[in-house]
Amino acid sequence: AGMMDCKKVLTEAEGDMEKAIELLREKGIAKAAKKSDRIAAEGLVLGYVAEDSKLGAIVEVNSETDFVAQNAEFRAFVEAVAKQIALKNPANVEELLEQESIEESGKKVSEVLTDKIAKIGEKLSIRRFVRFETQDGLIEKYIHGDGKIAVLVNMRNADNVLAKDICMQIAAAKPEFLNREAVPEERVNKEMEILKVQAMNEGKPEAIAEKIVQGRVGKFYGEICLVEQEFVKDPSVKIQDLLKSKGAEIVEFARIEKGEG
């Protein structure tokens, strides 16, 4: 807190250090409450993976300005939150906020967050997170653009090099699903309807349009399904072929982009 703020509360508390700290925190909370209706869409997405690569998490913490995202203390807070999620496994953001902080014992995560809001002077909010854990596989993360995109992947029979390549693929190519089986049926039907109308608008008879749709729907899967995408490092190879050549498998993945949605 600022020096004059500290002087004021010390005077108000008649020199009682503990009472002055309480007053500062109370004022910090009031300051934070005023900021609660502002939009926070900047910030950072960062992650944490345990040394044994068996568990990890990525998290998005928002701020109001990009300037705060460059703040070293804010960055350290986001990294600590990612570590908290990985190690303490909260079910959701509400549960996370109620947990005791692993970085500042005796304080809830929500209290640490409020302290940061008071100190940094902007609305900050923990928006969302993803956590993976494995017994027989490997968890890897990748942070792109100094905290703009975070990727987390859970793989079997993979080493860290392959897992990092897959993370970079997900960051660059934005797959929505792992494979065809994971795509909801209504999403496929809707796409096929659109493709059919496109083909008929090109003047193709309905019977031929149907065949064209079958060909084009493969391209659709190739864009949204991770295993059917072309490998960004070598477009002549598909991800499923790369995995097959290594005997590896992707169990699950997550990609969080700062401020999306």
GROMACS .gro file of C-alpha atoms in nm:
model
  261
    1ALA     CA    1   0.000   0.000   0.000
    2GLY     CA    2   0.106   0.361  -0.049
    3MET     CA    3   0.304   0.538   0.225
    4MET     CA    4   0.034   0.801   0.291
    5ASP     CA    5  -0.232   0.529   0.319
    6CYS     CA    6  -0.015   0.351   0.577
    7LYS     CA    7   0.039   0.678   0.770
    8LYS     CA    8  -0.338   0.748   0.778
    9VAL     CA    9  -0.434   0.406   0.913
   10LEU     CA   10  -0.155   0.412   1.171
   11THR     CA   11  -0.289   0.746   1.298
   12GLU     CA   12  -0.646   0.610   1.292
   13ALA     CA   13  -0.535   0.299   1.482
   14GLU     CA   14  -0.333   0.511   1.730
   15GLY     CA   15  -0.012   0.330   1.640
   16ASP     CA   16  -0.155  -0.025   1.675
   17MET     CA   17   0.024  -0.209   1.391
   18GLU     CA   18  -0.219  -0.506   1.377
   19LYS     CA   19  -0.524  -0.279   1.379
   20ALA     CA   20  -0.365  -0.064   1.106
   21ILE     CA   21  -0.309  -0.374   0.890
   22GLU     CA   22  -0.676  -0.471   0.941
   23LEU     CA   23  -0.788  -0.120   0.842
   24LEU     CA   24  -0.569  -0.132   0.529
   25ARG     CA   25  -0.718  -0.467   0.430
   26GLU     CA   26  -1.070  -0.338   0.494
   27LYS     CA   27  -1.000  -0.036   0.276
   28GLY     CA   28  -0.848  -0.268   0.017
   29ILE     CA   29  -1.166  -0.474   0.013
   30ALA     CA   30  -1.376  -0.158  -0.031
   31LYS     CA   31  -1.147  -0.053  -0.317
   32ALA     CA   32  -1.186  -0.398  -0.475
   33ALA     CA   33  -1.565  -0.391  -0.444
   34LYS     CA   34  -1.587  -0.064  -0.641
   35LYS     CA   35  -1.396  -0.229  -0.923
   36SER     CA   36  -1.616  -0.539  -0.933
   37ASP     CA   37  -1.844  -0.411  -1.209
   38ARG     CA   38  -1.562  -0.325  -1.449
   39ILE     CA   39  -1.481  -0.554  -1.742
   40ALA     CA   40  -1.159  -0.753  -1.705
   41ALA     CA   41  -1.067  -0.922  -2.034
   42GLU     CA   42  -0.691  -0.877  -2.030
   43GLY     CA   43  -0.459  -1.076  -1.805
   44LEU     CA   44  -0.266  -1.399  -1.839
   45VAL     CA   45  -0.311  -1.769  -1.903
   46LEU     CA   46  -0.033  -1.969  -1.739
   47GLY     CA   47   0.022  -2.323  -1.617
   48TYR     CA   48   0.198  -2.559  -1.383
   49VAL     CA   49   0.310  -2.921  -1.430
   50ALA     CA   50   0.451  -3.127  -1.142
   51GLU     CA   51   0.812  -3.248  -1.170
   52ASP     CA   52   0.700  -3.607  -1.226
   53SER     CA   53   0.467  -3.491  -1.510
   54LYS     CA   54   0.174  -3.675  -1.350
   55LEU     CA   55  -0.047  -3.373  -1.286
   56GLY     CA   56  -0.083  -3.022  -1.418
   57ALA     CA   57  -0.316  -2.727  -1.464
   58ILE     CA   58  -0.367  -2.417  -1.677
   59VAL     CA   59  -0.559  -2.111  -1.557
   60GLU     CA   60  -0.688  -1.779  -1.689
   61VAL     CA   61  -0.671  -1.482  -1.453
   62ASN     CA   62  -0.809  -1.158  -1.594
   63SER     CA   63  -0.714  -0.796  -1.536
   64GLU     CA   64  -0.854  -0.474  -1.683
   65THR     CA   65  -0.543  -0.368  -1.873
   66ASP     CA   66  -0.262  -0.538  -2.061
   67PHE     CA   67  -0.021  -0.326  -1.857
   68VAL     CA   68  -0.101  -0.528  -1.543
   69ALA     CA   69  -0.030  -0.851  -1.732
   70GLN     CA   70   0.334  -0.734  -1.752
   71ASN     CA   71   0.347  -0.687  -1.373
   72ALA     CA   72   0.589  -0.942  -1.218
   73GLU     CA   73   0.380  -0.972  -0.899
   74PHE     CA   74   0.063  -1.043  -1.099
   75ARG     CA   75   0.246  -1.304  -1.305
   76ALA     CA   76   0.379  -1.473  -0.989
   77PHE     CA   77   0.023  -1.477  -0.848
   78VAL     CA   78  -0.117  -1.645  -1.164
   79GLU     CA   79   0.162  -1.906  -1.155
   80ALA     CA   80   0.087  -1.971  -0.786
   81VAL     CA   81  -0.284  -2.017  -0.865
   82ALA     CA   82  -0.201  -2.271  -1.139
   83LYS     CA   83   0.016  -2.461  -0.889
   84GLN     CA   84  -0.263  -2.446  -0.627
   85ILE     CA   85  -0.512  -2.595  -0.875
   86ALA     CA   86  -0.274  -2.875  -0.977
   87LEU     CA   87  -0.186  -2.974  -0.620
   88LYS     CA   88  -0.517  -2.911  -0.439
   89ASN     CA   89  -0.765  -3.017  -0.710
   90PRO     CA   90  -1.056  -2.775  -0.655
   91ALA     CA   91  -1.382  -2.868  -0.830
   92ASN     CA   92  -1.445  -2.515  -0.958
   93VAL     CA   93  -1.342  -2.150  -0.916
   94GLU     CA   94  -1.570  -2.104  -0.612
   95GLU     CA   95  -1.406  -2.396  -0.432
   96LEU     CA   96  -1.059  -2.271  -0.532
   97LEU     CA   97  -1.128  -1.928  -0.378
   98GLU     CA   98  -1.226  -2.093  -0.047
   99GLN     CA   99  -0.909  -2.305  -0.025
  100GLU     CA  100  -0.618  -2.204   0.196
  101SER     CA  101  -0.342  -2.058  -0.021
  102ILE     CA  102  -0.035  -2.278  -0.059
  103GLU     CA  103   0.174  -1.963  -0.109
  104GLU     CA  104   0.042  -1.760   0.186
  105SER     CA  105  -0.056  -1.985   0.473
  106GLY     CA  106  -0.341  -1.870   0.693
  107LYS     CA  107  -0.509  -1.691   0.401
  108LYS     CA  108  -0.774  -1.813   0.160
  109VAL     CA  109  -0.703  -1.778  -0.212
  110SER     CA  110  -0.988  -1.520  -0.221
  111GLU     CA  111  -0.807  -1.310   0.044
  112VAL     CA  112  -0.479  -1.325  -0.148
  113LEU     CA  113  -0.671  -1.216  -0.460
  114THR     CA  114  -0.828  -0.924  -0.272
  115ASP     CA  115  -0.484  -0.817  -0.148
  116LYS     CA  116  -0.356  -0.817  -0.507
  117ILE     CA  117  -0.657  -0.609  -0.623
  118ALA     CA  118  -0.586  -0.351  -0.349
  119LYS     CA  119  -0.215  -0.339  -0.430
  120ILE     CA  120  -0.233  -0.346  -0.811
  121GLY     CA  121  -0.540  -0.120  -0.825
  122GLU     CA  122  -0.741  -0.309  -1.089
  123LYS     CA  123  -1.021  -0.560  -1.091
  124LEU     CA  124  -0.865  -0.909  -1.110
  125SER     CA  125  -1.064  -1.229  -1.146
  126ILE     CA  126  -0.987  -1.599  -1.172
  127ARG     CA  127  -1.202  -1.693  -1.472
  128ARG     CA  128  -1.148  -2.063  -1.545
  129PHE     CA  129  -0.903  -2.349  -1.527
  130VAL     CA  130  -0.839  -2.704  -1.649
  131ARG     CA  131  -0.658  -2.972  -1.451
  132PHE     CA  132  -0.535  -3.314  -1.568
  133GLU     CA  133  -0.392  -3.602  -1.367
  134THR     CA  134  -0.257  -3.938  -1.486
  135GLN     CA  135  -0.127  -4.261  -1.335
  136ASP     CA  136   0.021  -4.421  -1.648
  137GLY     CA  137   0.084  -4.126  -1.879
  138LEU     CA  138   0.243  -3.785  -1.903
  139ILE     CA  139   0.108  -3.431  -1.859
  140GLU     CA  140   0.271  -3.149  -2.057
  141LYS     CA  141   0.193  -2.778  -2.098
  142TYR     CA  142   0.284  -2.503  -2.343
  143ILE     CA  143   0.242  -2.127  -2.298
  144HIS     CA  144   0.233  -1.920  -2.617
  145GLY     CA  145   0.274  -1.546  -2.664
  146ASP     CA  146   0.401  -1.484  -2.310
  147GLY     CA  147   0.068  -1.578  -2.154
  148LYS     CA  148  -0.187  -1.533  -2.435
  149ILE     CA  149  -0.256  -1.904  -2.500
  150ALA     CA  150  -0.210  -2.198  -2.263
  151VAL     CA  151  -0.231  -2.564  -2.366
  152LEU     CA  152  -0.242  -2.874  -2.147
  153VAL     CA  153  -0.220  -3.230  -2.280
  154ASN     CA  154  -0.246  -3.576  -2.125
  155MET     CA  155  -0.069  -3.848  -2.328
  156ARG     CA  156   0.028  -4.214  -2.305
  157ASN     CA  157   0.354  -4.367  -2.434
  158ALA     CA  158   0.491  -4.023  -2.519
  159ASP     CA  159   0.803  -3.836  -2.418
  160ASN     CA  160   0.816  -3.466  -2.332
  161VAL     CA  161   0.942  -3.372  -2.680
  162LEU     CA  162   0.643  -3.530  -2.857
  163ALA     CA  163   0.402  -3.396  -2.595
  164LYS     CA  164   0.542  -3.043  -2.639
  165ASP     CA  165   0.501  -3.075  -3.019
  166ILE     CA  166   0.137  -3.177  -2.969
  167CYS     CA  167   0.086  -2.879  -2.735
  168MET     CA  168   0.228  -2.642  -2.997
  169GLN     CA  169   0.001  -2.801  -3.260
  170ILE     CA  170  -0.304  -2.735  -3.040
  171ALA     CA  171  -0.195  -2.375  -2.977
  172ALA     CA  172  -0.146  -2.305  -3.350
  173ALA     CA  173  -0.426  -2.509  -3.514
  174LYS     CA  174  -0.706  -2.465  -3.255
  175PRO     CA  175  -0.865  -2.813  -3.270
  176GLU     CA  176  -1.205  -2.836  -3.103
  177PHE     CA  177  -1.219  -3.214  -3.061
  178LEU     CA  178  -0.976  -3.503  -3.030
  179ASN     CA  179  -1.126  -3.722  -3.306
  180ARG     CA  180  -1.441  -3.777  -3.517
  181GLU     CA  181  -1.608  -3.979  -3.241
  182ALA     CA  182  -1.591  -3.677  -3.010
  183VAL     CA  183  -1.779  -3.443  -3.249
  184PRO     CA  184  -2.148  -3.411  -3.152
  185GLU     CA  185  -2.384  -3.557  -3.414
  186GLU     CA  186  -2.585  -3.235  -3.444
  187ARG     CA  187  -2.265  -3.042  -3.525
  188VAL     CA  188  -2.186  -3.285  -3.810
  189ASN     CA  189  -2.545  -3.278  -3.943
  190LYS     CA  190  -2.549  -2.897  -3.942
  191GLU     CA  191  -2.217  -2.885  -4.130
  192MET     CA  192  -2.341  -3.138  -4.387
  193GLU     CA  193  -2.656  -2.931  -4.445
  194ILE     CA  194  -2.443  -2.620  -4.506
  195LEU     CA  195  -2.210  -2.810  -4.742
  196LYS     CA  196  -2.505  -2.951  -4.936
  197VAL     CA  197  -2.660  -2.605  -4.983
  198GLN     CA  198  -2.319  -2.473  -5.093
  199ALA     CA  199  -2.286  -2.750  -5.354
  200MET     CA  200  -2.643  -2.694  -5.484
  201ASN     CA  201  -2.578  -2.318  -5.501
  202GLU     CA  202  -2.285  -2.406  -5.727
  203GLY     CA  203  -2.543  -2.559  -5.962
  204LYS     CA  204  -2.480  -2.926  -5.878
  205PRO     CA  205  -2.777  -3.168  -5.892
  206GLU     CA  206  -2.886  -3.302  -5.551
  207ALA     CA  207  -2.745  -3.652  -5.608
  208ILE     CA  208  -2.403  -3.514  -5.701
  209ALA     CA  209  -2.423  -3.258  -5.420
  210GLU     CA  210  -2.458  -3.549  -5.173
  211LYS     CA  211  -2.132  -3.702  -5.301
  212ILE     CA  212  -1.953  -3.366  -5.287
  213VAL     CA  213  -2.066  -3.330  -4.924
  214GLN     CA  214  -1.907  -3.664  -4.833
  215GLY     CA  215  -1.578  -3.541  -4.976
  216ARG     CA  216  -1.592  -3.201  -4.812
  217VAL     CA  217  -1.693  -3.327  -4.470
  218GLY     CA  218  -1.349  -3.491  -4.449
  219LYS     CA  219  -1.195  -3.144  -4.478
  220PHE     CA  220  -1.425  -3.027  -4.198
  221TYR     CA  221  -1.298  -3.307  -3.970
  222GLY     CA  222  -0.943  -3.224  -4.074
  223GLU     CA  223  -0.986  -2.873  -3.938
  224ILE     CA  224  -1.163  -2.939  -3.606
  225CYS     CA  225  -1.029  -3.283  -3.501
  226LEU     CA  226  -0.677  -3.284  -3.357
  227VAL     CA  227  -0.573  -3.630  -3.483
  228GLU     CA  228  -0.686  -3.549  -3.839
  229GLN     CA  229  -0.502  -3.218  -3.862
  230GLU     CA  230  -0.184  -3.174  -4.063
  231PHE     CA  231   0.119  -3.150  -3.835
  232VAL     CA  232   0.224  -2.782  -3.829
  233LYS     CA  233   0.594  -2.877  -3.829
  234ASP     CA  234   0.548  -3.108  -4.131
  235PRO     CA  235   0.216  -3.068  -4.321
  236SER     CA  236   0.281  -3.390  -4.516
  237VAL     CA  237   0.213  -3.584  -4.194
  238LYS     CA  238  -0.118  -3.602  -4.009
  239ILE     CA  239  -0.119  -3.602  -3.628
  240GLN     CA  240  -0.269  -3.955  -3.620
  241ASP     CA  241   0.023  -4.079  -3.836
  242LEU     CA  242   0.275  -3.903  -3.613
  243LEU     CA  243   0.122  -4.068  -3.305
  244LYS     CA  244   0.116  -4.409  -3.476
  245SER     CA  245   0.484  -4.384  -3.569
  246LYS     CA  246   0.568  -4.321  -3.201
  247GLY     CA  247   0.316  -4.568  -3.058
  248ALA     CA  248   0.168  -4.277  -2.859
  249GLU     CA  249  -0.187  -4.173  -2.774
  250ILE     CA  250  -0.356  -3.846  -2.676
  251VAL     CA  251  -0.596  -3.903  -2.386
  252GLU     CA  252  -0.726  -3.544  -2.352
  253PHE     CA  253  -0.627  -3.186  -2.420
  254ALA     CA  254  -0.730  -2.832  -2.332
  255ARG     CA  255  -0.658  -2.494  -2.487
  256ILE     CA  256  -0.735  -2.161  -2.317
  257GLU     CA  257  -0.693  -1.832  -2.501
  258LYS     CA  258  -0.692  -1.512  -2.297
  259GLY     CA  259  -1.020  -1.321  -2.315
  260GLU     CA  260  -1.191  -1.551  -2.568
  261GLY     CA  261  -1.570  -1.552  -2.549
   0.00000   0.00000   0.00000
